[in-house]
Amino acid sequence: MRTNELYASAPVRATLGRALRPGGEKLTRRMLELAGPLRSALALDAGCGCGASLVLLEEYGARAVGLDLNAGFLRESSGRKLKVARADLAELPLPDGCADLILCECVWNLTDKERVLAEFLRVLRPGGVLALADIYARGYRAGEWPVRCCFAQATDLQTVMEQVAGAGFEIDVVEEHTELLKKTAADFVFRHGSLHGFWQAVTGDPDLAVAACEASKAARPGLFLMMAHAAKR
């Protein structure tokens, strides 16, 4: 299974809808409120998926642009008259210092994380805001995940903070939103009878489903929100 096939799979989309991530619109609105006034701000949704957050960015008055590698998602977004383009987040097709805000929701763990942070810093104006939300590991992490997904590259929160600060950002806010991830897990259980049922529906392989459940039990995934700004340079 390729990385991008998990969150695009029918069992995941049936539960998460257009948002394609735990927390959905509630978490996105929290991030946009923390970002401050956005009217006329140039905002990049890095990994925009089907464009759910682009709609919210426009609602907040931002000039929103979305980038994603999934052509199918971009076709859905463009059908809603949103400004989107296909691009690798490690090679952003944008000039230096052009963006006021970069929103990145449950995508960073799927990327070359250090290269992507370097690109985010390059594209943000000095003082520009990075709004980052993703999975982190609250427990012991042993070896590789049996299924490639956003859990696979998750680290503990301290490591996340060190990576973001080390890339040249100053961290302003870190919030714990694991309860929203637990709600998503509960929704998966409701639809599939158990987390094993969910993983089997996604992978089609009972052995992989067992291994994914064991990995999840050891890693105890959590969900964080982080607001940071590009240091002056």
CSV table of C-alpha atoms in Angstrom, one decimal:
chain,number,residue,atom,x,y,z
A,1,MET,CA,0.0,0.0,0.0
A,2,ARG,CA,1.4,3.4,-0.9
A,3,THR,CA,1.3,6.2,1.6
A,4,ASN,CA,-1.3,8.3,-0.2
A,5,GLU,CA,-3.7,5.3,-0.6
A,6,LEU,CA,-4.5,5.0,3.0
A,7,TYR,CA,-6.2,8.4,3.6
A,8,ALA,CA,-7.7,8.2,0.2
A,9,SER,CA,-9.2,4.8,0.8
A,10,ALA,CA,-13.0,4.4,0.9
A,11,PRO,CA,-13.2,3.3,4.6
A,12,VAL,CA,-11.3,6.4,5.6
A,13,ARG,CA,-13.1,8.8,3.4
A,14,ALA,CA,-16.5,7.4,4.5
A,15,THR,CA,-15.7,8.4,8.1
A,16,LEU,CA,-13.7,11.6,7.7
A,17,GLY,CA,-15.5,13.2,4.7
A,18,ARG,CA,-13.9,16.0,2.8
A,19,ALA,CA,-11.6,17.0,5.7
A,20,LEU,CA,-9.7,13.7,5.4
A,21,ARG,CA,-8.2,14.1,8.9
A,22,PRO,CA,-9.1,13.8,12.6
A,23,GLY,CA,-10.4,17.0,14.1
A,24,GLY,CA,-12.1,18.1,10.9
A,25,GLU,CA,-13.5,21.7,10.7
A,26,LYS,CA,-13.4,22.2,14.5
A,27,LEU,CA,-9.6,21.9,14.6
A,28,THR,CA,-9.1,24.0,11.5
A,29,ARG,CA,-11.2,26.8,12.9
A,30,ARG,CA,-9.1,26.7,16.1
A,31,MET,CA,-5.9,27.1,14.1
A,32,LEU,CA,-7.3,29.9,12.0
A,33,GLU,CA,-8.4,31.8,15.2
A,34,LEU,CA,-4.9,31.4,16.6
A,35,ALA,CA,-3.4,32.6,13.4
A,36,GLY,CA,-4.9,36.1,13.9
A,37,PRO,CA,-6.6,38.4,11.4
A,38,LEU,CA,-6.5,36.8,7.9
A,39,ARG,CA,-8.3,39.3,5.7
A,40,SER,CA,-6.4,39.7,2.5
A,41,ALA,CA,-3.6,37.4,3.8
A,42,LEU,CA,-2.0,35.1,1.3
A,43,ALA,CA,-2.5,31.6,2.8
A,44,LEU,CA,-1.1,28.4,1.5
A,45,ASP,CA,-3.0,25.1,2.4
A,46,ALA,CA,-0.1,22.6,2.1
A,47,GLY,CA,-1.7,19.3,1.3
A,48,CYS,CA,-5.1,20.7,0.6
A,49,GLY,CA,-6.8,17.4,-0.2
A,50,CYS,CA,-10.4,18.1,-1.4
A,51,GLY,CA,-10.3,21.7,-0.4
A,52,ALA,CA,-12.3,21.7,2.9
A,53,SER,CA,-9.8,24.1,4.6
A,54,LEU,CA,-9.5,26.3,1.6
A,55,VAL,CA,-13.2,27.0,1.9
A,56,LEU,CA,-12.7,28.0,5.6
A,57,LEU,CA,-9.7,30.2,4.7
A,58,GLU,CA,-11.8,32.1,2.2
A,59,GLU,CA,-14.5,32.4,4.8
A,60,TYR,CA,-11.9,34.1,7.1
A,61,GLY,CA,-11.0,36.5,4.3
A,62,ALA,CA,-7.7,35.0,3.2
A,63,ARG,CA,-6.5,34.7,-0.4
A,64,ALA,CA,-6.2,31.0,-0.3
A,65,VAL,CA,-4.1,28.7,-2.5
A,66,GLY,CA,-3.9,24.9,-2.1
A,67,LEU,CA,-1.2,22.5,-3.1
A,68,ASP,CA,-1.5,18.7,-3.2
A,69,LEU,CA,0.0,15.7,-5.0
A,70,ASN,CA,-3.2,13.8,-5.4
A,71,ALA,CA,-4.7,14.6,-8.8
A,72,GLY,CA,-8.1,13.2,-7.9
A,73,PHE,CA,-8.4,15.5,-4.8
A,74,LEU,CA,-7.4,18.5,-6.9
A,75,ARG,CA,-10.1,17.8,-9.5
A,76,GLU,CA,-12.6,17.8,-6.6
A,77,SER,CA,-11.2,21.1,-5.4
A,78,SER,CA,-11.1,22.8,-8.8
A,79,GLY,CA,-14.7,21.8,-9.3
A,80,ARG,CA,-15.5,24.0,-6.3
A,81,LYS,CA,-13.7,27.0,-8.0
A,82,LEU,CA,-10.9,26.9,-5.5
A,83,LYS,CA,-7.3,27.9,-6.4
A,84,VAL,CA,-5.2,24.7,-6.4
A,85,ALA,CA,-2.2,23.2,-8.1
A,86,ARG,CA,-0.3,19.9,-8.1
A,87,ALA,CA,3.0,20.2,-6.3
A,88,ASP,CA,5.5,18.4,-4.0
A,89,LEU,CA,5.6,20.2,-0.6
A,90,ALA,CA,9.4,19.6,-0.6
A,91,GLU,CA,9.7,21.8,-3.8
A,92,LEU,CA,7.1,24.5,-3.5
A,93,PRO,CA,6.5,26.4,-6.7
A,94,LEU,CA,6.3,29.7,-4.9
A,95,PRO,CA,8.8,32.7,-4.5
A,96,ASP,CA,10.6,33.4,-1.3
A,97,GLY,CA,8.7,35.3,1.4
A,98,CYS,CA,5.4,35.4,-0.3
A,99,ALA,CA,3.0,33.8,2.2
A,100,ASP,CA,1.5,35.2,5.4
A,101,LEU,CA,0.2,31.8,6.6
A,102,ILE,CA,1.0,28.1,5.8
A,103,LEU,CA,-1.7,25.7,7.0
A,104,CYS,CA,-0.5,22.0,7.1
A,105,GLU,CA,-3.0,19.5,8.6
A,106,CYS,CA,-2.1,15.8,9.0
A,107,VAL,CA,0.2,15.9,6.0
A,108,TRP,CA,3.7,16.7,7.4
A,109,ASN,CA,4.2,13.1,8.6
A,110,LEU,CA,3.7,11.9,5.0
A,111,THR,CA,6.5,14.0,3.7
A,112,ASP,CA,10.3,14.4,3.8
A,113,LYS,CA,9.8,16.4,7.0
A,114,GLU,CA,13.0,18.4,7.2
A,115,ARG,CA,12.9,19.4,3.5
A,116,VAL,CA,9.3,20.5,3.9
A,117,LEU,CA,10.0,22.6,6.9
A,118,ALA,CA,12.8,24.3,5.0
A,119,GLU,CA,10.5,25.1,2.2
A,120,PHE,CA,7.8,26.4,4.5
A,121,LEU,CA,10.4,28.8,6.1
A,122,ARG,CA,11.6,29.9,2.6
A,123,VAL,CA,8.1,30.7,1.4
A,124,LEU,CA,6.8,32.5,4.5
A,125,ARG,CA,7.6,36.1,5.0
A,126,PRO,CA,9.5,37.0,8.1
A,127,GLY,CA,7.0,36.7,10.9
A,128,GLY,CA,4.7,34.7,8.8
A,129,VAL,CA,2.7,31.9,10.6
A,130,LEU,CA,3.0,28.2,10.3
A,131,ALA,CA,-0.1,26.4,11.6
A,132,LEU,CA,0.8,22.7,11.9
A,133,ALA,CA,-1.4,19.8,13.1
A,134,ASP,CA,-0.4,16.1,13.0
A,135,ILE,CA,-0.1,12.8,14.7
A,136,TYR,CA,2.5,12.3,17.4
A,137,ALA,CA,3.5,9.2,19.4
A,138,ARG,CA,2.6,9.2,23.1
A,139,GLY,CA,4.0,5.8,23.8
A,140,TYR,CA,6.8,3.4,22.8
A,141,ARG,CA,7.6,3.3,19.2
A,142,ALA,CA,9.3,0.0,18.1
A,143,GLY,CA,10.3,-0.5,14.5
A,144,GLU,CA,8.3,0.3,11.4
A,145,TRP,CA,4.6,0.5,11.1
A,146,PRO,CA,3.2,-2.4,9.1
A,147,VAL,CA,1.1,0.0,7.0
A,148,ARG,CA,2.5,3.1,5.5
A,149,CYS,CA,0.3,6.0,6.9
A,150,CYS,CA,0.6,9.3,8.8
A,151,PHE,CA,1.3,7.2,12.0
A,152,ALA,CA,4.5,5.7,10.5
A,153,GLN,CA,6.7,8.8,10.7
A,154,ALA,CA,5.1,10.1,13.9
A,155,THR,CA,7.6,11.0,16.7
A,156,ASP,CA,7.1,12.2,20.3
A,157,LEU,CA,6.1,15.8,20.7
A,158,GLN,CA,9.4,16.9,22.1
A,159,THR,CA,11.1,15.8,18.9
A,160,VAL,CA,8.4,17.6,16.8
A,161,MET,CA,9.2,20.8,18.7
A,162,GLU,CA,12.9,20.4,18.2
A,163,GLN,CA,12.5,19.8,14.5
A,164,VAL,CA,10.3,22.9,14.0
A,165,ALA,CA,12.5,25.1,16.1
A,166,GLY,CA,15.6,23.7,14.4
A,167,ALA,CA,14.2,24.6,11.0
A,168,GLY,CA,14.2,28.3,12.0
A,169,PHE,CA,10.7,28.8,13.5
A,170,GLU,CA,9.8,30.3,16.9
A,171,ILE,CA,7.0,28.3,18.5
A,172,ASP,CA,4.1,30.3,20.0
A,173,VAL,CA,1.5,27.7,20.9
A,174,VAL,CA,1.3,23.9,21.3
A,175,GLU,CA,-2.0,22.3,22.1
A,176,GLU,CA,-3.1,18.7,22.8
A,177,HIS,CA,-6.1,17.6,20.8
A,178,THR,CA,-5.9,13.8,21.2
A,179,GLU,CA,-9.5,13.7,22.3
A,180,LEU,CA,-10.4,14.5,18.7
A,181,LEU,CA,-8.3,11.6,17.4
A,182,LYS,CA,-10.0,9.3,19.9
A,183,LYS,CA,-13.4,10.5,18.5
A,184,THR,CA,-12.2,9.6,15.0
A,185,ALA,CA,-11.1,6.1,16.3
A,186,ALA,CA,-14.5,5.7,17.9
A,187,ASP,CA,-16.2,6.5,14.6
A,188,PHE,CA,-14.0,3.9,12.8
A,189,VAL,CA,-15.0,1.3,15.5
A,190,PHE,CA,-18.7,2.3,15.1
A,191,ARG,CA,-18.5,1.7,11.3
A,192,HIS,CA,-16.4,-1.4,11.3
A,193,GLY,CA,-17.0,-3.1,14.7
A,194,SER,CA,-13.5,-2.7,16.0
A,195,LEU,CA,-10.2,-1.1,15.1
A,196,HIS,CA,-9.1,-4.5,13.7
A,197,GLY,CA,-12.2,-4.4,11.4
A,198,PHE,CA,-11.2,-0.9,10.3
A,199,TRP,CA,-7.6,-1.9,9.5
A,200,GLN,CA,-8.8,-5.0,7.7
A,201,ALA,CA,-11.2,-2.9,5.6
A,202,VAL,CA,-8.4,-0.6,4.7
A,203,THR,CA,-5.7,-3.1,4.0
A,204,GLY,CA,-7.7,-6.2,3.0
A,205,ASP,CA,-5.2,-8.3,4.9
A,206,PRO,CA,-6.1,-9.7,8.4
A,207,ASP,CA,-2.4,-10.2,9.3
A,208,LEU,CA,-1.6,-6.5,8.5
A,209,ALA,CA,-4.7,-5.5,10.5
A,210,VAL,CA,-3.4,-7.4,13.6
A,211,ALA,CA,0.0,-5.9,13.2
A,212,ALA,CA,-1.4,-2.3,12.8
A,213,CYS,CA,-3.5,-2.8,16.0
A,214,GLU,CA,-0.4,-3.9,17.9
A,215,ALA,CA,1.6,-1.0,16.6
A,216,SER,CA,-1.1,1.4,17.5
A,217,LYS,CA,-1.3,0.0,21.0
A,218,ALA,CA,2.4,0.5,21.5
A,219,ALA,CA,2.7,3.9,19.9
A,220,ARG,CA,-0.5,5.4,21.5
A,221,PRO,CA,-1.0,8.0,18.8
A,222,GLY,CA,-1.9,11.5,19.8
A,223,LEU,CA,-2.9,14.7,17.9
A,224,PHE,CA,-1.2,18.0,18.4
A,225,LEU,CA,-1.7,21.6,17.1
A,226,MET,CA,1.3,23.9,16.9
A,227,MET,CA,1.5,27.6,15.9
A,228,ALA,CA,4.9,29.0,15.1
A,229,HIS,CA,6.2,32.0,13.2
A,230,ALA,CA,9.2,32.4,10.8
A,231,ALA,CA,12.0,34.0,12.6
A,232,LYS,CA,13.3,37.3,11.1
A,233,ARG,CA,16.2,36.7,8.8
